[in-house]
């Protein structure tokens, strides 16, 4: 079953641009550029939205502008309007449990404390059955540093690892959109870098 909605999570506003918490939104913005999809403000969908025919089916890209903890309102609004079931949704988000530069694709699961995922699960009727493209950002040395860490910008070395991972994910995007189950092996296999 192809993916019909890709949502990139982040917070709106210049102060959050290119922070760790916004790398999901950064990847979807890059995907829009690559696919020639213009993202425009949509009050109906509470975010920036655009669509185009990709590989024979209509694909919707979405950047919620509700702030992270209310992302589900935006995703549910677009999914409900176009009658897109959870299993045809891909949410792209930052992941503390993966090191910078790691990317994993999975279907379903919990929210692991991620407020964006928590909101989406809730707004989709407590349904966790959507795909997640998890982009590693690593963890701070102490839990008390968590908020500043996720809302901060990566170090130059981490930024380079994240940029490489983003390029890898973009290169796999069409395969993910066409058949996410089949693409999991490609995305989740360990990569060696020169």
mmCIF file of C-alpha atoms in Angstrom:
data_model
loop_
_atom_site.group_PDB
_atom_site.id
_atom_site.type_symbol
_atom_site.label_atom_id
_atom_site.label_comp_id
_atom_site.label_asym_id
_atom_site.label_seq_id
_atom_site.Cartn_x
_atom_site.Cartn_y
_atom_site.Cartn_z
ATOM 1 C CA UNK A 1 0.000 0.000 0.000
ATOM 2 C CA UNK A 2 1.612 3.309 -1.018
ATOM 3 C CA UNK A 3 2.160 6.259 1.305
ATOM 4 C CA UNK A 4 -0.252 9.108 0.559
ATOM 5 C CA UNK A 5 0.682 11.578 3.333
ATOM 6 C CA UNK A 6 4.155 12.520 4.573
ATOM 7 C CA UNK A 7 4.244 14.814 7.607
ATOM 8 C CA UNK A 8 7.484 16.396 8.826
ATOM 9 C CA UNK A 9 7.445 17.333 12.507
ATOM 10 C CA UNK A 10 8.925 20.503 13.922
ATOM 11 C CA UNK A 11 8.108 23.825 15.524
ATOM 12 C CA UNK A 12 7.254 26.948 13.509
ATOM 13 C CA UNK A 13 9.334 30.130 13.630
ATOM 14 C CA UNK A 14 12.848 31.205 12.773
ATOM 15 C CA UNK A 15 14.171 30.446 16.275
ATOM 16 C CA UNK A 16 13.487 26.720 15.737
ATOM 17 C CA UNK A 17 14.856 26.420 12.194
ATOM 18 C CA UNK A 18 17.437 23.645 11.805
ATOM 19 C CA UNK A 19 17.215 22.594 15.457
ATOM 20 C CA UNK A 20 17.382 18.906 16.358
ATOM 21 C CA UNK A 21 13.623 18.806 17.006
ATOM 22 C CA UNK A 22 12.946 20.172 13.499
ATOM 23 C CA UNK A 23 14.902 17.695 11.404
ATOM 24 C CA UNK A 24 11.675 15.939 10.384
ATOM 25 C CA UNK A 25 10.347 19.206 8.965
ATOM 26 C CA UNK A 26 13.736 19.868 7.325
ATOM 27 C CA UNK A 27 13.651 16.507 5.526
ATOM 28 C CA UNK A 28 10.083 17.013 4.252
ATOM 29 C CA UNK A 29 11.020 20.513 3.039
ATOM 30 C CA UNK A 30 13.935 18.958 1.109
ATOM 31 C CA UNK A 31 11.577 16.278 -0.252
ATOM 32 C CA UNK A 32 9.174 18.978 -1.464
ATOM 33 C CA UNK A 33 12.052 20.674 -3.309
ATOM 34 C CA UNK A 34 13.188 17.395 -4.859
ATOM 35 C CA UNK A 35 9.651 16.398 -5.934
ATOM 36 C CA UNK A 36 8.696 19.886 -7.135
ATOM 37 C CA UNK A 37 5.872 20.226 -4.587
ATOM 38 C CA UNK A 38 5.115 23.767 -3.426
ATOM 39 C CA UNK A 39 4.232 23.946 0.271
ATOM 40 C CA UNK A 40 1.700 26.682 0.999
ATOM 41 C CA UNK A 41 -0.031 27.863 4.174
ATOM 42 C CA UNK A 42 -3.319 26.060 4.776
ATOM 43 C CA UNK A 43 -5.639 27.151 7.576
ATOM 44 C CA UNK A 44 -7.779 24.037 6.952
ATOM 45 C CA UNK A 45 -4.816 21.745 7.634
ATOM 46 C CA UNK A 46 -3.081 23.916 10.268
ATOM 47 C CA UNK A 47 0.232 23.892 8.433
ATOM 48 C CA UNK A 48 2.088 24.155 5.159
ATOM 49 C CA UNK A 49 0.694 21.669 2.658
ATOM 50 C CA UNK A 50 1.214 20.669 -0.952
ATOM 51 C CA UNK A 51 0.454 17.741 -3.205
ATOM 52 C CA UNK A 52 1.381 16.208 -6.529
ATOM 53 C CA UNK A 53 1.094 12.959 -8.414
ATOM 54 C CA UNK A 54 4.133 10.838 -7.573
ATOM 55 C CA UNK A 55 4.641 7.351 -9.016
ATOM 56 C CA UNK A 56 1.027 7.233 -10.147
ATOM 57 C CA UNK A 57 -0.704 8.246 -6.912
ATOM 58 C CA UNK A 58 -1.534 11.519 -5.189
ATOM 59 C CA UNK A 59 1.013 12.406 -2.504
ATOM 60 C CA UNK A 60 0.392 15.057 0.163
ATOM 61 C CA UNK A 61 3.254 16.696 2.068
ATOM 62 C CA UNK A 62 2.548 18.480 5.344
ATOM 63 C CA UNK A 63 4.492 20.623 7.809
ATOM 64 C CA UNK A 64 2.254 21.228 10.838
ATOM 65 C CA UNK A 65 2.549 24.786 12.173
ATOM 66 C CA UNK A 66 0.754 23.982 15.437
ATOM 67 C CA UNK A 67 3.934 23.467 17.478
ATOM 68 C CA UNK A 68 5.161 19.960 18.110
ATOM 69 C CA UNK A 69 2.780 18.979 20.922
ATOM 70 C CA UNK A 70 -0.300 19.691 18.752
ATOM 71 C CA UNK A 71 0.976 18.142 15.486
ATOM 72 C CA UNK A 72 -1.797 15.568 15.542
ATOM 73 C CA UNK A 73 -4.457 18.194 14.906
ATOM 74 C CA UNK A 74 -2.785 19.067 11.609
ATOM 75 C CA UNK A 75 -2.118 15.474 10.521
ATOM 76 C CA UNK A 76 -5.664 14.357 11.432
ATOM 77 C CA UNK A 77 -7.205 17.321 9.575
ATOM 78 C CA UNK A 78 -5.460 16.474 6.299
ATOM 79 C CA UNK A 79 -5.846 12.700 6.680
ATOM 80 C CA UNK A 80 -9.544 13.091 7.484
ATOM 81 C CA UNK A 81 -10.215 15.444 4.578
ATOM 82 C CA UNK A 82 -8.575 13.147 2.015
ATOM 83 C CA UNK A 83 -9.711 9.916 3.749
ATOM 84 C CA UNK A 84 -6.151 8.672 4.253
ATOM 85 C CA UNK A 85 -5.939 5.754 6.709
ATOM 86 C CA UNK A 86 -3.080 5.632 9.257
ATOM 87 C CA UNK A 87 -1.214 2.879 7.363
ATOM 88 C CA UNK A 88 -0.817 5.275 4.410
ATOM 89 C CA UNK A 89 0.773 8.006 6.571
ATOM 90 C CA UNK A 90 4.518 8.516 7.067
ATOM 91 C CA UNK A 91 5.604 10.777 9.937
ATOM 92 C CA UNK A 92 9.204 12.025 9.781
ATOM 93 C CA UNK A 93 10.627 12.955 13.190
ATOM 94 C CA UNK A 94 13.705 13.314 15.373
ATOM 95 C CA UNK A 95 14.676 10.296 17.486
ATOM 96 C CA UNK A 96 16.644 10.491 20.738
ATOM 97 C CA UNK A 97 17.218 6.723 20.824
ATOM 98 C CA UNK A 98 19.245 6.768 17.595
ATOM 99 C CA UNK A 99 22.699 8.296 17.189
ATOM 100 C CA UNK A 100 23.103 11.258 14.829
ATOM 101 C CA UNK A 101 23.297 9.923 11.289
ATOM 102 C CA UNK A 102 21.141 6.851 11.910
ATOM 103 C CA UNK A 103 17.788 6.467 10.143
ATOM 104 C CA UNK A 104 15.149 3.820 10.794
ATOM 105 C CA UNK A 105 11.744 3.161 9.249
ATOM 106 C CA UNK A 106 9.043 1.356 11.184
ATOM 107 C CA UNK A 107 5.308 0.794 11.283
ATOM 108 C CA UNK A 108 3.441 1.479 14.491
ATOM 109 C CA UNK A 109 4.726 1.511 18.038
ATOM 110 C CA UNK A 110 4.416 3.841 20.992
ATOM 111 C CA UNK A 111 5.395 7.486 21.273
ATOM 112 C CA UNK A 112 8.437 7.000 23.575
ATOM 113 C CA UNK A 113 7.742 10.397 25.133
ATOM 114 C CA UNK A 114 7.830 12.251 21.791
ATOM 115 C CA UNK A 115 5.113 14.900 22.083
ATOM 116 C CA UNK A 116 4.507 15.088 18.330
ATOM 117 C CA UNK A 117 3.921 11.339 18.064
ATOM 118 C CA UNK A 118 1.793 11.395 21.213
ATOM 119 C CA UNK A 119 -0.445 14.064 19.664
ATOM 120 C CA UNK A 120 -0.736 12.226 16.334
ATOM 121 C CA UNK A 121 -1.633 8.916 17.981
ATOM 122 C CA UNK A 122 -4.283 10.678 20.059
ATOM 123 C CA UNK A 123 -5.774 12.657 17.170
ATOM 124 C CA UNK A 124 -5.936 9.572 14.948
ATOM 125 C CA UNK A 125 -8.235 7.941 17.502
ATOM 126 C CA UNK A 126 -5.490 6.376 19.632
ATOM 127 C CA UNK A 127 -4.221 4.577 16.549
ATOM 128 C CA UNK A 128 -0.423 4.159 16.427
ATOM 129 C CA UNK A 129 -0.528 2.267 13.099
ATOM 130 C CA UNK A 130 1.272 4.808 10.901
ATOM 131 C CA UNK A 131 4.799 4.651 9.522
ATOM 132 C CA UNK A 132 7.610 6.589 11.181
ATOM 133 C CA UNK A 133 10.869 7.653 9.593
ATOM 134 C CA UNK A 134 13.071 8.163 12.646
ATOM 135 C CA UNK A 135 16.087 10.463 12.245
ATOM 136 C CA UNK A 136 18.686 10.066 14.972
ATOM 137 C CA UNK A 137 19.749 13.052 17.047
ATOM 138 C CA UNK A 138 21.324 11.227 20.016
ATOM 139 C CA UNK A 139 20.798 12.136 23.674
ATOM 140 C CA UNK A 140 22.291 14.755 25.979
ATOM 141 C CA UNK A 141 24.606 13.593 28.756
ATOM 142 C CA UNK A 142 21.968 14.367 31.416
ATOM 143 C CA UNK A 143 18.151 14.281 31.303
ATOM 144 C CA UNK A 144 18.007 17.762 32.842
ATOM 145 C CA UNK A 145 19.550 19.096 29.600
ATOM 146 C CA UNK A 146 16.864 17.513 27.372
ATOM 147 C CA UNK A 147 14.779 20.584 26.436
ATOM 148 C CA UNK A 148 17.789 22.715 25.553
ATOM 149 C CA UNK A 149 19.283 19.792 23.653
ATOM 150 C CA UNK A 150 16.312 19.019 21.387
ATOM 151 C CA UNK A 151 15.574 22.709 20.820
ATOM 152 C CA UNK A 152 19.233 23.460 20.105
ATOM 153 C CA UNK A 153 21.161 23.148 16.875
ATOM 154 C CA UNK A 154 23.428 20.129 16.327
ATOM 155 C CA UNK A 155 27.184 20.431 16.662
ATOM 156 C CA UNK A 156 29.041 20.777 13.329
ATOM 157 C CA UNK A 157 30.062 17.085 13.373
ATOM 158 C CA UNK A 158 26.506 15.940 14.226
ATOM 159 C CA UNK A 159 25.125 18.301 11.570
ATOM 160 C CA UNK A 160 27.294 16.593 8.972
ATOM 161 C CA UNK A 161 26.115 13.124 10.058
ATOM 162 C CA UNK A 162 22.475 14.275 10.003
ATOM 163 C CA UNK A 163 22.917 15.843 6.556
ATOM 164 C CA UNK A 164 24.360 12.567 5.217
ATOM 165 C CA UNK A 165 21.467 10.605 6.730
ATOM 166 C CA UNK A 166 18.956 13.048 5.268
ATOM 167 C CA UNK A 167 20.464 12.608 1.803
ATOM 168 C CA UNK A 168 20.334 8.812 2.220
ATOM 169 C CA UNK A 169 16.673 9.021 3.284
ATOM 170 C CA UNK A 170 15.812 11.285 0.347
ATOM 171 C CA UNK A 171 17.503 8.863 -2.047
ATOM 172 C CA UNK A 172 15.251 6.081 -0.688
ATOM 173 C CA UNK A 173 12.107 8.227 -0.587
ATOM 174 C CA UNK A 174 10.437 7.036 -3.771
ATOM 175 C CA UNK A 175 10.932 3.402 -2.727
ATOM 176 C CA UNK A 176 9.449 4.191 0.698
ATOM 177 C CA UNK A 177 6.451 5.947 -0.840
ATOM 178 C CA UNK A 178 5.731 3.097 -3.256
ATOM 179 C CA UNK A 179 6.154 0.181 -0.827
ATOM 180 C CA UNK A 180 7.243 1.075 2.722
ATOM 181 C CA UNK A 181 7.358 -2.534 3.906
ATOM 182 C CA UNK A 182 9.754 -3.480 1.125
ATOM 183 C CA UNK A 183 11.837 -0.326 1.669
ATOM 184 C CA UNK A 184 12.390 -1.085 5.370
ATOM 185 C CA UNK A 185 15.285 -3.456 4.657
ATOM 186 C CA UNK A 186 17.034 -0.847 2.543
ATOM 187 C CA UNK A 187 16.531 1.979 5.047
ATOM 188 C CA UNK A 188 17.262 -0.070 8.180
ATOM 189 C CA UNK A 189 20.368 -1.871 6.940
ATOM 190 C CA UNK A 190 23.633 -0.564 8.417
ATOM 191 C CA UNK A 191 25.538 1.738 6.089
ATOM 192 C CA UNK A 192 29.273 2.193 5.987
ATOM 193 C CA UNK A 193 30.621 5.631 5.243
ATOM 194 C CA UNK A 194 33.955 6.443 3.675
#
